[in-house]
Amino acid sequence: MSEKNEPSVWQGFKAFLMRGNVIDLAVAVVIGAAFTNIVNSVVKGVINPLIGAFGTQSLDSYSSCLKGPCTGTGDSATGVRILWGSVLGATLTFLITAAVVYFLMVLPMSKYLAKMEARRKAKESTQEVMEVSELEVLKEIRDALVAQRGSGHDRP
């Protein structure tokens, strides 16, 4: 049998799990699930009552009858209803979630990364200037030494 240098499936899986990205992804999923509960609570506790001030207490109760007569709810409902209120509620939940994620996570992180990149570029620029000035100083020293040697040979 020939030896294989390829890692086994178990070793590959272990390497995959040990990468930082997998841990970050797991943390993001857990935080996202907890965050979903907060957003749903805001929609049910704040947004729905605000909309309820103009109509019913729950967005889920907003619907239109496509084919009537639309009577009853749940299993005893008749007719064909379009439940646009639940779609509106889900859309509001999505927009609130997206806004919070963008303004509290993405925007500050991108500003931080831009600031770090600017610092890195400034540091590299300073280092280049120092290297150039060191090179210039060494050239001047060389030229001075050459000039001294040249003037020393002219003397008897």
PDB file of C-alpha atoms in Angstrom:
ATOM      1  CA  MET A   1       0.000   0.000   0.000  1.00  0.00           C
ATOM      2  CA  SER A   2       1.243   3.507  -0.764  1.00  0.00           C
ATOM      3  CA  GLU A   3       1.446   6.112   1.957  1.00  0.00           C
ATOM      4  CA  LYS A   4      -0.760   9.123   1.553  1.00  0.00           C
ATOM      5  CA  ASN A   5       0.495  12.526   2.638  1.00  0.00           C
ATOM      6  CA  GLU A   6      -3.007  13.942   2.535  1.00  0.00           C
ATOM      7  CA  PRO A   7      -4.576  14.665   5.907  1.00  0.00           C
ATOM      8  CA  SER A   8      -7.375  12.411   7.036  1.00  0.00           C
ATOM      9  CA  VAL A   9     -10.955  13.593   7.074  1.00  0.00           C
ATOM     10  CA  TRP A  10     -10.823  13.868  10.863  1.00  0.00           C
ATOM     11  CA  GLN A  11      -7.642  15.988  10.744  1.00  0.00           C
ATOM     12  CA  GLY A  12      -9.199  18.268   8.137  1.00  0.00           C
ATOM     13  CA  PHE A  13     -12.358  18.629  10.205  1.00  0.00           C
ATOM     14  CA  LYS A  14     -10.313  19.376  13.331  1.00  0.00           C
ATOM     15  CA  ALA A  15      -8.311  22.035  11.463  1.00  0.00           C
ATOM     16  CA  PHE A  16     -11.561  23.549  10.184  1.00  0.00           C
ATOM     17  CA  LEU A  17     -13.000  23.748  13.699  1.00  0.00           C
ATOM     18  CA  MET A  18      -9.844  25.233  15.154  1.00  0.00           C
ATOM     19  CA  ARG A  19      -9.814  28.148  12.701  1.00  0.00           C
ATOM     20  CA  GLY A  20     -10.845  31.447  14.258  1.00  0.00           C
ATOM     21  CA  ASN A  21     -13.542  32.024  11.637  1.00  0.00           C
ATOM     22  CA  VAL A  22     -15.642  29.097  12.861  1.00  0.00           C
ATOM     23  CA  ILE A  23     -15.585  30.352  16.439  1.00  0.00           C
ATOM     24  CA  ASP A  24     -16.472  33.877  15.296  1.00  0.00           C
ATOM     25  CA  LEU A  25     -19.331  32.509  13.226  1.00  0.00           C
ATOM     26  CA  ALA A  26     -20.680  30.482  16.154  1.00  0.00           C
ATOM     27  CA  VAL A  27     -20.557  33.537  18.418  1.00  0.00           C
ATOM     28  CA  ALA A  28     -22.310  35.615  15.742  1.00  0.00           C
ATOM     29  CA  VAL A  29     -25.106  33.049  15.417  1.00  0.00           C
ATOM     30  CA  VAL A  30     -25.679  32.936  19.186  1.00  0.00           C
ATOM     31  CA  ILE A  31     -25.648  36.725  19.501  1.00  0.00           C
ATOM     32  CA  GLY A  32     -27.893  37.005  16.433  1.00  0.00           C
ATOM     33  CA  ALA A  33     -30.446  34.660  17.983  1.00  0.00           C
ATOM     34  CA  ALA A  34     -30.475  36.657  21.216  1.00  0.00           C
ATOM     35  CA  PHE A  35     -30.642  39.900  19.256  1.00  0.00           C
ATOM     36  CA  THR A  36     -33.648  38.609  17.303  1.00  0.00           C
ATOM     37  CA  ASN A  37     -35.561  38.279  20.569  1.00  0.00           C
ATOM     38  CA  ILE A  38     -34.766  41.895  21.432  1.00  0.00           C
ATOM     39  CA  VAL A  39     -35.898  43.155  18.030  1.00  0.00           C
ATOM     40  CA  ASN A  40     -39.091  41.086  18.166  1.00  0.00           C
ATOM     41  CA  SER A  41     -39.822  42.529  21.608  1.00  0.00           C
ATOM     42  CA  VAL A  42     -39.301  46.073  20.296  1.00  0.00           C
ATOM     43  CA  VAL A  43     -41.646  45.427  17.383  1.00  0.00           C
ATOM     44  CA  LYS A  44     -44.323  43.828  19.587  1.00  0.00           C
ATOM     45  CA  GLY A  45     -43.883  46.235  22.513  1.00  0.00           C
ATOM     46  CA  VAL A  46     -43.259  49.552  20.747  1.00  0.00           C
ATOM     47  CA  ILE A  47     -43.996  49.435  17.014  1.00  0.00           C
ATOM     48  CA  ASN A  48     -47.245  47.473  17.206  1.00  0.00           C
ATOM     49  CA  PRO A  49     -48.774  49.772  19.864  1.00  0.00           C
ATOM     50  CA  LEU A  50     -47.764  52.836  17.835  1.00  0.00           C
ATOM     51  CA  ILE A  51     -49.497  51.370  14.803  1.00  0.00           C
ATOM     52  CA  GLY A  52     -52.325  50.291  17.085  1.00  0.00           C
ATOM     53  CA  ALA A  53     -52.923  53.948  17.913  1.00  0.00           C
ATOM     54  CA  PHE A  54     -54.104  54.319  14.319  1.00  0.00           C
ATOM     55  CA  GLY A  55     -55.799  50.940  13.933  1.00  0.00           C
ATOM     56  CA  THR A  56     -55.740  47.549  15.644  1.00  0.00           C
ATOM     57  CA  GLN A  57     -53.323  46.489  18.364  1.00  0.00           C
ATOM     58  CA  SER A  58     -51.474  43.893  16.280  1.00  0.00           C
ATOM     59  CA  LEU A  59     -50.032  44.057  12.795  1.00  0.00           C
ATOM     60  CA  ASP A  60     -50.982  40.402  12.343  1.00  0.00           C
ATOM     61  CA  SER A  61     -54.649  41.314  12.294  1.00  0.00           C
ATOM     62  CA  TYR A  62     -54.316  43.505   9.190  1.00  0.00           C
ATOM     63  CA  SER A  63     -55.515  41.583   6.156  1.00  0.00           C
ATOM     64  CA  SER A  64     -57.429  41.955   2.930  1.00  0.00           C
ATOM     65  CA  CYS A  65     -60.067  39.630   1.574  1.00  0.00           C
ATOM     66  CA  LEU A  66     -59.145  38.352  -1.868  1.00  0.00           C
ATOM     67  CA  LYS A  67     -62.145  36.087  -2.311  1.00  0.00           C
ATOM     68  CA  GLY A  68     -65.059  36.586   0.053  1.00  0.00           C
ATOM     69  CA  PRO A  69     -66.826  36.327   2.253  1.00  0.00           C
ATOM     70  CA  CYS A  70     -63.942  36.409   4.726  1.00  0.00           C
ATOM     71  CA  THR A  71     -65.254  35.525   8.161  1.00  0.00           C
ATOM     72  CA  GLY A  72     -63.728  33.824  11.177  1.00  0.00           C
ATOM     73  CA  THR A  73     -60.123  33.218  12.110  1.00  0.00           C
ATOM     74  CA  GLY A  74     -57.796  30.241  12.267  1.00  0.00           C
ATOM     75  CA  ASP A  75     -59.205  26.898  11.079  1.00  0.00           C
ATOM     76  CA  SER A  76     -62.762  28.220  10.924  1.00  0.00           C
ATOM     77  CA  ALA A  77     -61.852  31.049   8.521  1.00  0.00           C
ATOM     78  CA  THR A  78     -63.700  31.274   5.247  1.00  0.00           C
ATOM     79  CA  GLY A  79     -62.652  33.040   2.072  1.00  0.00           C
ATOM     80  CA  VAL A  80     -59.152  33.807   0.857  1.00  0.00           C
ATOM     81  CA  ARG A  81     -57.234  36.332   2.943  1.00  0.00           C
ATOM     82  CA  ILE A  82     -53.987  38.134   2.234  1.00  0.00           C
ATOM     83  CA  LEU A  83     -52.317  38.669   5.594  1.00  0.00           C
ATOM     84  CA  TRP A  84     -50.293  41.739   4.690  1.00  0.00           C
ATOM     85  CA  GLY A  85     -50.031  42.835   8.316  1.00  0.00           C
ATOM     86  CA  SER A  86     -47.748  39.935   9.225  1.00  0.00           C
ATOM     87  CA  VAL A  87     -45.594  40.719   6.169  1.00  0.00           C
ATOM     88  CA  LEU A  88     -45.409  44.345   7.270  1.00  0.00           C
ATOM     89  CA  GLY A  89     -44.417  43.254  10.785  1.00  0.00           C
ATOM     90  CA  ALA A  90     -41.691  40.963   9.459  1.00  0.00           C
ATOM     91  CA  THR A  91     -40.446  43.745   7.175  1.00  0.00           C
ATOM     92  CA  LEU A  92     -40.291  46.198  10.082  1.00  0.00           C
ATOM     93  CA  THR A  93     -38.434  43.617  12.156  1.00  0.00           C
ATOM     94  CA  PHE A  94     -35.937  43.126   9.328  1.00  0.00           C
ATOM     95  CA  LEU A  95     -35.422  46.873   8.826  1.00  0.00           C
ATOM     96  CA  ILE A  96     -34.931  47.482  12.540  1.00  0.00           C
ATOM     97  CA  THR A  97     -32.477  44.584  12.762  1.00  0.00           C
ATOM     98  CA  ALA A  98     -30.569  45.761   9.689  1.00  0.00           C
ATOM     99  CA  ALA A  99     -30.422  49.352  10.983  1.00  0.00           C
ATOM    100  CA  VAL A 100     -29.167  48.323  14.414  1.00  0.00           C
ATOM    101  CA  VAL A 101     -26.570  45.949  12.958  1.00  0.00           C
ATOM    102  CA  TYR A 102     -25.369  48.612  10.521  1.00  0.00           C
ATOM    103  CA  PHE A 103     -25.283  51.583  12.891  1.00  0.00           C
ATOM    104  CA  LEU A 104     -24.053  49.765  15.999  1.00  0.00           C
ATOM    105  CA  MET A 105     -21.730  47.176  14.452  1.00  0.00           C
ATOM    106  CA  VAL A 106     -20.794  47.663  10.790  1.00  0.00           C
ATOM    107  CA  LEU A 107     -20.341  51.447  10.716  1.00  0.00           C
ATOM    108  CA  PRO A 108     -18.199  51.697  13.888  1.00  0.00           C
ATOM    109  CA  MET A 109     -16.105  48.704  12.798  1.00  0.00           C
ATOM    110  CA  SER A 110     -15.488  50.155   9.327  1.00  0.00           C
ATOM    111  CA  LYS A 111     -14.505  53.512  10.874  1.00  0.00           C
ATOM    112  CA  TYR A 112     -12.157  51.711  13.266  1.00  0.00           C
ATOM    113  CA  LEU A 113     -10.587  49.677  10.449  1.00  0.00           C
ATOM    114  CA  ALA A 114     -10.170  52.814   8.303  1.00  0.00           C
ATOM    115  CA  LYS A 115      -8.479  54.578  11.219  1.00  0.00           C
ATOM    116  CA  MET A 116      -6.157  51.613  11.773  1.00  0.00           C
ATOM    117  CA  GLU A 117      -5.303  51.516   8.052  1.00  0.00           C
ATOM    118  CA  ALA A 118      -4.540  55.252   8.077  1.00  0.00           C
ATOM    119  CA  ARG A 119      -2.255  54.772  11.095  1.00  0.00           C
ATOM    120  CA  ARG A 120      -0.507  51.877   9.362  1.00  0.00           C
ATOM    121  CA  LYS A 121       0.024  53.921   6.195  1.00  0.00           C
ATOM    122  CA  ALA A 122       1.305  56.888   8.212  1.00  0.00           C
ATOM    123  CA  LYS A 123       3.709  54.596  10.056  1.00  0.00           C
ATOM    124  CA  GLU A 124       4.959  53.109   6.763  1.00  0.00           C
ATOM    125  CA  SER A 125       5.338  56.603   5.296  1.00  0.00           C
ATOM    126  CA  THR A 126       7.351  57.750   8.321  1.00  0.00           C
ATOM    127  CA  GLN A 127       9.521  54.665   8.081  1.00  0.00           C
ATOM    128  CA  GLU A 128      10.153  55.331   4.374  1.00  0.00           C
ATOM    129  CA  VAL A 129      11.105  58.932   5.128  1.00  0.00           C
ATOM    130  CA  MET A 130      13.496  57.741   7.834  1.00  0.00           C
ATOM    131  CA  GLU A 131      15.038  55.190   5.458  1.00  0.00           C
ATOM    132  CA  VAL A 132      15.428  57.803   2.735  1.00  0.00           C
ATOM    133  CA  SER A 133      16.983  60.321   5.131  1.00  0.00           C
ATOM    134  CA  GLU A 134      19.363  57.668   6.481  1.00  0.00           C
ATOM    135  CA  LEU A 135      20.358  56.851   2.917  1.00  0.00           C
ATOM    136  CA  GLU A 136      20.919  60.530   2.188  1.00  0.00           C
ATOM    137  CA  VAL A 137      23.100  60.888   5.304  1.00  0.00           C
ATOM    138  CA  LEU A 138      25.168  57.858   4.296  1.00  0.00           C
ATOM    139  CA  LYS A 139      25.628  59.318   0.799  1.00  0.00           C
ATOM    140  CA  GLU A 140      26.787  62.623   2.282  1.00  0.00           C
ATOM    141  CA  ILE A 141      29.268  60.796   4.524  1.00  0.00           C
ATOM    142  CA  ARG A 142      30.572  58.862   1.522  1.00  0.00           C
ATOM    143  CA  ASP A 143      30.913  62.033  -0.518  1.00  0.00           C
ATOM    144  CA  ALA A 144      32.737  63.775   2.338  1.00  0.00           C
ATOM    145  CA  LEU A 145      35.138  60.837   2.702  1.00  0.00           C
ATOM    146  CA  VAL A 146      35.785  60.814  -1.053  1.00  0.00           C
ATOM    147  CA  ALA A 147      36.409  64.577  -0.975  1.00  0.00           C
ATOM    148  CA  GLN A 148      38.847  64.204   1.950  1.00  0.00           C
ATOM    149  CA  ARG A 149      40.760  61.464   0.149  1.00  0.00           C
ATOM    150  CA  GLY A 150      40.862  63.513  -3.002  1.00  0.00           C
ATOM    151  CA  SER A 151      42.235  66.585  -1.199  1.00  0.00           C
ATOM    152  CA  GLY A 152      44.766  64.443   0.715  1.00  0.00           C
ATOM    153  CA  HIS A 153      46.360  63.130  -2.498  1.00  0.00           C
ATOM    154  CA  ASP A 154      46.900  66.675  -3.839  1.00  0.00           C
ATOM    155  CA  ARG A 155      49.164  67.614  -0.906  1.00  0.00           C
ATOM    156  CA  PRO A 156      52.923  66.848  -1.193  1.00  0.00           C
TER     157      PRO A 156
END
